[in-house]
mmCIF file of C-alpha atoms in Angstrom:
data_model
loop_
_atom_site.group_PDB
_atom_site.id
_atom_site.type_symbol
_atom_site.label_atom_id
_atom_site.label_comp_id
_atom_site.label_asym_id
_atom_site.label_seq_id
_atom_site.Cartn_x
_atom_site.Cartn_y
_atom_site.Cartn_z
ATOM 1 C CA MET A 58 -59.761 -7.689 -43.936
ATOM 2 C CA LYS A 59 -58.803 -11.641 -43.079
ATOM 3 C CA GLN A 60 -61.293 -13.879 -41.330
ATOM 4 C CA SER A 61 -58.746 -14.105 -38.210
ATOM 5 C CA ASP A 62 -58.721 -10.200 -38.035
ATOM 6 C CA GLN A 63 -62.304 -10.348 -38.200
ATOM 7 C CA ASP A 64 -62.798 -13.075 -35.182
ATOM 8 C CA THR A 65 -60.423 -11.105 -33.231
ATOM 9 C CA ASP A 66 -62.239 -8.004 -33.362
ATOM 10 C CA ASP A 67 -65.497 -9.493 -32.648
ATOM 11 C CA LEU A 68 -63.889 -11.004 -29.058
ATOM 12 C CA GLN A 69 -62.439 -7.602 -28.088
ATOM 13 C CA PRO A 70 -65.077 -5.635 -25.460
ATOM 14 C CA THR A 71 -66.281 -2.295 -26.764
ATOM 15 C CA ASN A 72 -65.765 0.851 -24.965
ATOM 16 C CA VAL A 73 -63.522 -0.428 -22.282
ATOM 17 C CA ARG A 74 -60.286 1.340 -21.254
ATOM 18 C CA LYS A 75 -57.157 -1.245 -21.455
ATOM 19 C CA PRO A 76 -54.650 -0.779 -19.267
ATOM 20 C CA THR A 77 -52.195 1.456 -20.571
ATOM 21 C CA TYR A 78 -49.064 -0.525 -19.071
ATOM 22 C CA ILE A 79 -50.200 -3.745 -21.106
ATOM 23 C CA LYS A 80 -49.223 -3.762 -24.586
ATOM 24 C CA GLU A 81 -51.961 -5.258 -27.106
ATOM 25 C CA GLN A 82 -51.596 -8.533 -28.323
ATOM 26 C CA HIS A 83 -53.360 -11.227 -30.409
ATOM 27 C CA ASN A 84 -53.343 -13.963 -28.478
ATOM 28 C CA TYR A 85 -56.017 -16.582 -29.406
ATOM 29 C CA ASN A 86 -54.772 -19.456 -26.985
ATOM 30 C CA CYS A 87 -55.740 -16.992 -24.494
ATOM 31 C CA GLN A 88 -58.770 -15.878 -25.386
ATOM 32 C CA GLN A 89 -60.024 -19.897 -26.122
ATOM 33 C CA PHE A 90 -59.380 -20.317 -22.173
ATOM 34 C CA PHE A 91 -60.481 -17.006 -20.392
ATOM 35 C CA GLY A 92 -62.579 -15.443 -23.142
ATOM 36 C CA ASN A 93 -63.514 -11.795 -23.092
ATOM 37 C CA ILE A 94 -62.146 -9.787 -20.021
ATOM 38 C CA THR A 95 -64.189 -6.886 -19.018
ATOM 39 C CA ASN A 96 -64.709 -4.763 -16.004
ATOM 40 C CA CYS A 97 -61.311 -5.539 -14.405
ATOM 41 C CA THR A 98 -59.280 -3.034 -12.700
ATOM 42 C CA PHE A 99 -55.243 -3.257 -12.480
ATOM 43 C CA THR A 100 -53.773 -1.802 -9.840
ATOM 44 C CA MET A 101 -50.193 -0.738 -9.902
ATOM 45 C CA PRO A 102 -47.868 -1.577 -6.620
ATOM 46 C CA ALA A 103 -47.275 1.887 -4.908
ATOM 47 C CA THR A 104 -43.866 3.348 -5.578
ATOM 48 C CA THR A 105 -41.077 4.180 -3.141
ATOM 49 C CA PRO A 106 -40.491 7.185 -1.786
ATOM 50 C CA ALA A 107 -36.692 8.459 -3.006
ATOM 51 C CA SER A 108 -36.225 9.413 0.564
ATOM 52 C CA SER A 109 -36.593 5.723 2.037
ATOM 53 C CA SER A 110 -34.066 4.723 -0.128
ATOM 54 C CA SER A 111 -31.417 6.607 2.116
ATOM 55 C CA PRO A 112 -29.652 4.684 4.682
ATOM 56 C CA ALA A 113 -29.735 7.712 7.430
ATOM 57 C CA THR A 114 -33.709 7.557 7.714
ATOM 58 C CA SER A 115 -35.475 9.449 10.494
ATOM 59 C CA SER A 116 -36.481 6.417 12.209
ATOM 60 C CA THR A 117 -32.872 5.587 12.447
ATOM 61 C CA THR A 118 -31.323 9.249 13.063
ATOM 62 C CA ASN A 119 -33.906 9.274 15.877
ATOM 63 C CA ARG A 120 -33.095 5.803 17.056
ATOM 64 C CA LYS A 121 -32.014 6.123 20.988
ATOM 65 C CA ARG A 122 -28.444 4.624 21.587
ATOM 66 C CA PRO A 123 -28.382 1.600 24.037
ATOM 67 C CA LYS A 124 -27.227 2.533 27.416
ATOM 68 C CA GLN A 125 -23.748 1.229 28.297
ATOM 69 C CA LYS A 126 -23.438 -1.297 30.770
ATOM 70 C CA LYS A 127 -22.593 0.040 34.060
ATOM 71 C CA THR A 128 -19.291 -1.853 35.515
ATOM 72 C CA ALA A 129 -20.394 -4.548 38.083
ATOM 73 C CA VAL A 130 -19.318 -4.188 41.647
ATOM 74 C CA VAL A 131 -18.112 -6.918 43.164
ATOM 75 C CA PRO A 132 -19.725 -7.443 46.653
ATOM 76 C CA ALA A 133 -17.606 -7.401 49.732
ATOM 77 C CA SER A 134 -18.790 -11.163 50.806
ATOM 78 C CA GLU A 135 -16.705 -12.006 47.224
ATOM 79 C CA LYS A 136 -13.413 -10.080 47.795
ATOM 80 C CA PRO A 137 -10.950 -12.137 49.858
ATOM 81 C CA MET A 138 -10.704 -11.813 53.856
ATOM 82 C CA THR A 139 -7.709 -9.474 55.287
ATOM 83 C CA ILE A 140 -6.758 -10.019 58.919
ATOM 84 C CA ARG A 141 -8.150 -7.087 61.301
ATOM 85 C CA TYR A 142 -5.147 -6.145 63.116
ATOM 86 C CA PHE A 143 -5.179 -2.387 63.134
ATOM 87 C CA LYS A 144 -7.076 -0.541 65.588
ATOM 88 C CA HIS A 145 -8.516 2.614 64.228
ATOM 89 C CA ASN A 146 -10.078 4.192 67.018
ATOM 90 C CA ASN A 147 -6.790 4.484 68.758
ATOM 91 C CA ASN A 148 -4.428 6.568 67.114
ATOM 92 C CA SER A 149 -1.292 5.980 69.250
ATOM 93 C CA MET A 150 -2.077 2.242 69.195
ATOM 94 C CA LEU A 151 -2.332 2.557 65.232
ATOM 95 C CA GLN A 152 0.964 3.806 64.884
ATOM 96 C CA ARG A 153 2.733 1.137 66.955
ATOM 97 C CA GLN A 154 0.511 -1.518 65.221
ATOM 98 C CA ARG A 155 1.969 0.175 61.552
ATOM 99 C CA HIS A 156 5.699 0.244 62.727
ATOM 100 C CA ARG A 157 5.333 -3.337 63.672
ATOM 101 C CA VAL A 158 3.839 -4.059 60.451
ATOM 102 C CA ASP A 159 6.816 -2.284 58.767
ATOM 103 C CA ILE A 160 8.949 -4.805 60.400
ATOM 104 C CA LEU A 161 7.160 -7.582 60.062
ATOM 105 C CA TYR A 162 7.289 -7.019 56.189
ATOM 106 C CA GLN A 163 11.048 -6.351 56.293
ATOM 107 C CA LYS A 164 11.491 -10.122 58.302
ATOM 108 C CA TRP A 165 9.088 -11.575 55.678
ATOM 109 C CA THR A 166 11.009 -10.105 52.829
ATOM 110 C CA GLU A 167 14.475 -11.206 54.055
ATOM 111 C CA TRP A 168 13.127 -14.707 54.770
ATOM 112 C CA GLY A 169 11.869 -15.497 51.261
ATOM 113 C CA TRP A 170 8.311 -15.326 52.362
ATOM 114 C CA ILE A 171 7.068 -12.919 49.871
ATOM 115 C CA ASP A 172 8.115 -11.561 46.693
ATOM 116 C CA ASN A 173 10.649 -9.021 47.003
ATOM 117 C CA ASP A 174 8.266 -6.324 44.488
ATOM 118 C CA THR A 175 5.540 -6.498 47.104
ATOM 119 C CA ARG A 176 4.569 -2.807 47.575
ATOM 120 C CA PRO A 177 4.578 -2.123 51.536
ATOM 121 C CA GLU A 178 0.928 -0.444 51.264
ATOM 122 C CA ASP A 179 -0.197 -3.423 49.684
ATOM 123 C CA PHE A 180 1.266 -5.532 52.577
ATOM 124 C CA ASP A 181 -0.447 -2.909 55.005
ATOM 125 C CA ARG A 182 -3.775 -3.865 53.615
ATOM 126 C CA LEU A 183 -3.703 -7.397 54.350
ATOM 127 C CA PHE A 184 -3.907 -6.213 57.912
ATOM 128 C CA GLU A 185 -6.676 -3.744 57.633
ATOM 129 C CA GLY A 186 -9.760 -6.245 57.802
ATOM 130 C CA THR A 187 -11.380 -4.777 54.950
ATOM 131 C CA PRO A 188 -12.141 -7.607 51.949
ATOM 132 C CA CYS A 189 -9.833 -6.690 49.055
ATOM 133 C CA HIS A 190 -6.869 -8.235 47.184
ATOM 134 C CA CYS A 191 -3.584 -7.339 48.333
ATOM 135 C CA ASN A 192 -1.623 -8.254 45.348
ATOM 136 C CA ILE A 193 0.792 -10.080 47.688
ATOM 137 C CA THR A 194 2.686 -13.017 46.328
ATOM 138 C CA TRP A 195 3.690 -15.881 48.794
ATOM 139 C CA THR A 196 7.039 -17.546 47.866
ATOM 140 C CA GLY A 197 7.412 -19.598 50.843
ATOM 141 C CA THR A 198 5.759 -22.954 51.197
ATOM 142 C CA ASN A 199 1.789 -23.806 51.448
ATOM 143 C CA SER A 200 2.359 -25.348 54.828
ATOM 144 C CA THR A 201 4.201 -22.285 56.174
ATOM 145 C CA LEU A 202 1.600 -20.128 55.112
ATOM 146 C CA THR A 203 -0.952 -22.226 56.312
ATOM 147 C CA ILE A 204 0.289 -22.556 59.998
ATOM 148 C CA LEU A 205 1.536 -19.234 60.247
ATOM 149 C CA LEU A 206 -2.067 -17.860 59.484
ATOM 150 C CA GLN A 207 -3.691 -20.242 62.000
ATOM 151 C CA GLU A 208 -1.381 -19.171 64.455
ATOM 152 C CA LEU A 209 -1.698 -15.323 63.941
ATOM 153 C CA LEU A 210 -5.592 -15.938 64.030
ATOM 154 C CA LYS A 211 -5.694 -17.315 67.554
ATOM 155 C CA GLN A 212 -4.081 -13.989 69.242
ATOM 156 C CA ASN A 213 -5.938 -11.874 71.381
ATOM 157 C CA PHE A 214 -4.809 -8.615 69.012
ATOM 158 C CA VAL A 215 -6.573 -9.963 66.079
ATOM 159 C CA GLU A 216 -10.259 -9.201 66.108
ATOM 160 C CA ARG A 217 -12.128 -12.229 65.121
ATOM 161 C CA GLN A 218 -14.259 -12.122 61.941
ATOM 162 C CA ALA A 219 -17.067 -14.528 60.170
ATOM 163 C CA ARG A 220 -15.431 -16.251 57.001
ATOM 164 C CA CYS A 221 -11.660 -15.543 57.897
ATOM 165 C CA THR A 222 -10.219 -18.742 58.666
ATOM 166 C CA ALA A 223 -6.535 -19.791 57.672
ATOM 167 C CA LYS A 224 -7.752 -21.581 54.925
ATOM 168 C CA ASN A 225 -9.814 -19.345 53.870
ATOM 169 C CA LEU A 226 -7.170 -16.638 53.148
ATOM 170 C CA VAL A 227 -4.401 -18.927 51.649
ATOM 171 C CA THR A 228 -7.152 -20.149 48.976
ATOM 172 C CA THR A 229 -8.563 -16.809 48.402
ATOM 173 C CA GLN A 230 -6.236 -13.965 49.095
ATOM 174 C CA PHE A 231 -2.809 -16.236 48.200
ATOM 175 C CA GLY A 232 -4.085 -18.338 45.545
ATOM 176 C CA ARG A 233 -2.331 -21.048 47.522
ATOM 177 C CA THR A 234 -3.568 -24.965 48.498
ATOM 178 C CA ALA A 235 -3.792 -24.733 52.594
ATOM 179 C CA ASN A 236 -1.737 -27.395 54.370
ATOM 180 C CA SER A 237 -1.494 -27.796 57.704
ATOM 181 C CA SER A 238 0.734 -30.372 58.421
ATOM 182 C CA LYS A 239 3.355 -29.574 60.880
ATOM 183 C CA SER A 240 5.397 -31.891 60.149
ATOM 184 C CA ARG A 241 6.758 -30.260 56.946
ATOM 185 C CA LEU A 242 8.169 -27.194 59.162
ATOM 186 C CA ASP A 243 11.625 -27.359 60.344
ATOM 187 C CA GLU A 244 12.782 -25.428 63.512
ATOM 188 C CA GLU A 245 13.878 -22.434 61.948
ATOM 189 C CA THR A 246 10.556 -22.187 60.394
ATOM 190 C CA LYS A 247 9.185 -22.772 63.199
ATOM 191 C CA ARG A 248 10.942 -19.929 65.077
ATOM 192 C CA ARG A 249 10.101 -17.366 62.494
ATOM 193 C CA ILE A 250 6.345 -18.277 62.736
ATOM 194 C CA TYR A 251 6.634 -17.444 66.613
ATOM 195 C CA LEU A 252 9.027 -14.111 65.683
ATOM 196 C CA SER A 253 6.091 -12.855 63.348
ATOM 197 C CA ILE A 254 3.876 -13.529 66.367
ATOM 198 C CA ILE A 255 5.869 -11.431 68.877
ATOM 199 C CA ILE A 256 6.649 -8.673 66.291
ATOM 200 C CA LEU A 257 2.926 -7.970 65.890
ATOM 201 C CA ASP A 258 2.660 -8.058 69.599
ATOM 202 C CA THR A 259 2.372 -4.559 70.775
ATOM 203 C CA SER A 260 2.152 -5.345 74.542
ATOM 204 C CA LYS A 261 5.677 -6.907 74.035
ATOM 205 C CA PRO A 262 8.657 -4.549 73.702
ATOM 206 C CA LEU A 263 11.318 -5.708 71.187
ATOM 207 C CA PRO A 264 15.246 -5.818 71.999
ATOM 208 C CA GLN A 265 16.698 -2.494 71.504
ATOM 209 C CA ARG A 266 20.112 -1.735 69.447
ATOM 210 C CA ASP A 267 21.403 0.824 72.244
ATOM 211 C CA ALA A 268 20.354 0.747 75.636
ATOM 212 C CA GLY A 269 20.308 4.428 75.655
ATOM 213 C CA ASN A 270 17.691 4.790 72.867
ATOM 214 C CA THR A 271 14.972 3.210 72.895
ATOM 215 C CA GLU A 272 13.272 4.093 69.546
ATOM 216 C CA VAL A 273 15.376 1.873 67.764
ATOM 217 C CA GLU A 274 14.826 -1.889 67.956
ATOM 218 C CA ASP A 275 17.114 -4.529 67.080
ATOM 219 C CA VAL A 276 15.265 -6.675 64.582
ATOM 220 C CA ARG A 277 18.150 -8.984 63.820
ATOM 221 C CA ASP A 278 17.512 -12.655 63.567
ATOM 222 C CA ALA A 279 19.807 -13.278 66.815
ATOM 223 C CA ALA A 280 18.143 -10.222 68.922
ATOM 224 C CA LEU A 281 14.793 -11.711 68.179
ATOM 225 C CA TYR A 282 15.584 -15.183 68.920
ATOM 226 C CA GLU A 283 16.474 -13.926 72.314
ATOM 227 C CA ILE A 284 12.697 -13.206 73.026
ATOM 228 C CA TYR A 285 11.824 -16.299 71.125
ATOM 229 C CA GLU A 286 13.671 -18.628 73.908
ATOM 230 C CA GLY A 287 12.551 -16.175 76.605
ATOM 231 C CA LYS A 288 8.657 -17.009 75.277
ATOM 232 C CA LEU A 289 9.323 -20.568 74.470
ATOM 233 C CA ARG A 290 9.670 -21.440 77.964
ATOM 234 C CA ALA A 291 5.976 -20.189 78.689
ATOM 235 C CA THR A 292 4.670 -21.027 75.605
ATOM 236 C CA LYS A 293 3.812 -24.474 74.125
ATOM 237 C CA GLY A 294 5.833 -25.166 70.972
ATOM 238 C CA ILE A 295 4.223 -25.282 67.544
#
């Protein structure tokens, strides 16, 4: 036996179990630094169970699904105001009012104040007094819309509401910029604003097409202007 082998055997501990996972090597340099290593316990890291590598574990399959968010309900205070004109507690009055609103819808469309595609039911909602989007596209001028609403909200047949002002309606309901400059209105527009008020005033009868049939109104501009001329004598103009 060579001298080097003899030295190595003397350095190895006796009756000590060698770690099974370390290959025995004759490394003189390590022994020079650390000397004999005895009474040491080597612990292998725990093996990962095969089930843990599966993509669907019990913890994931039993995980609670996130709750779906509920659709936010827009408070009534944030919806556009509408004009409180209809009297729902008086059926006879309500029927007359709905008939007048139908006539107003016809005239505003004829005058080019609202889009021709405006649905009658959307136009009705403008006079319900319940906050909502009526989806009415105003095609007239801003000054016409602003002054029309200002005059309409002054009438006794319209119920007063907090926040229901001409400026608020112009901005939130129609998406336009309020303009109350009366100098921008021509005479024809002024007459039509008054005609709109006359049409909604159920206390004032509308002209009849046939004197023998009081159920058919004459809603031509010429016939309505006769009422306008008579009312203008007793009412200050716009």
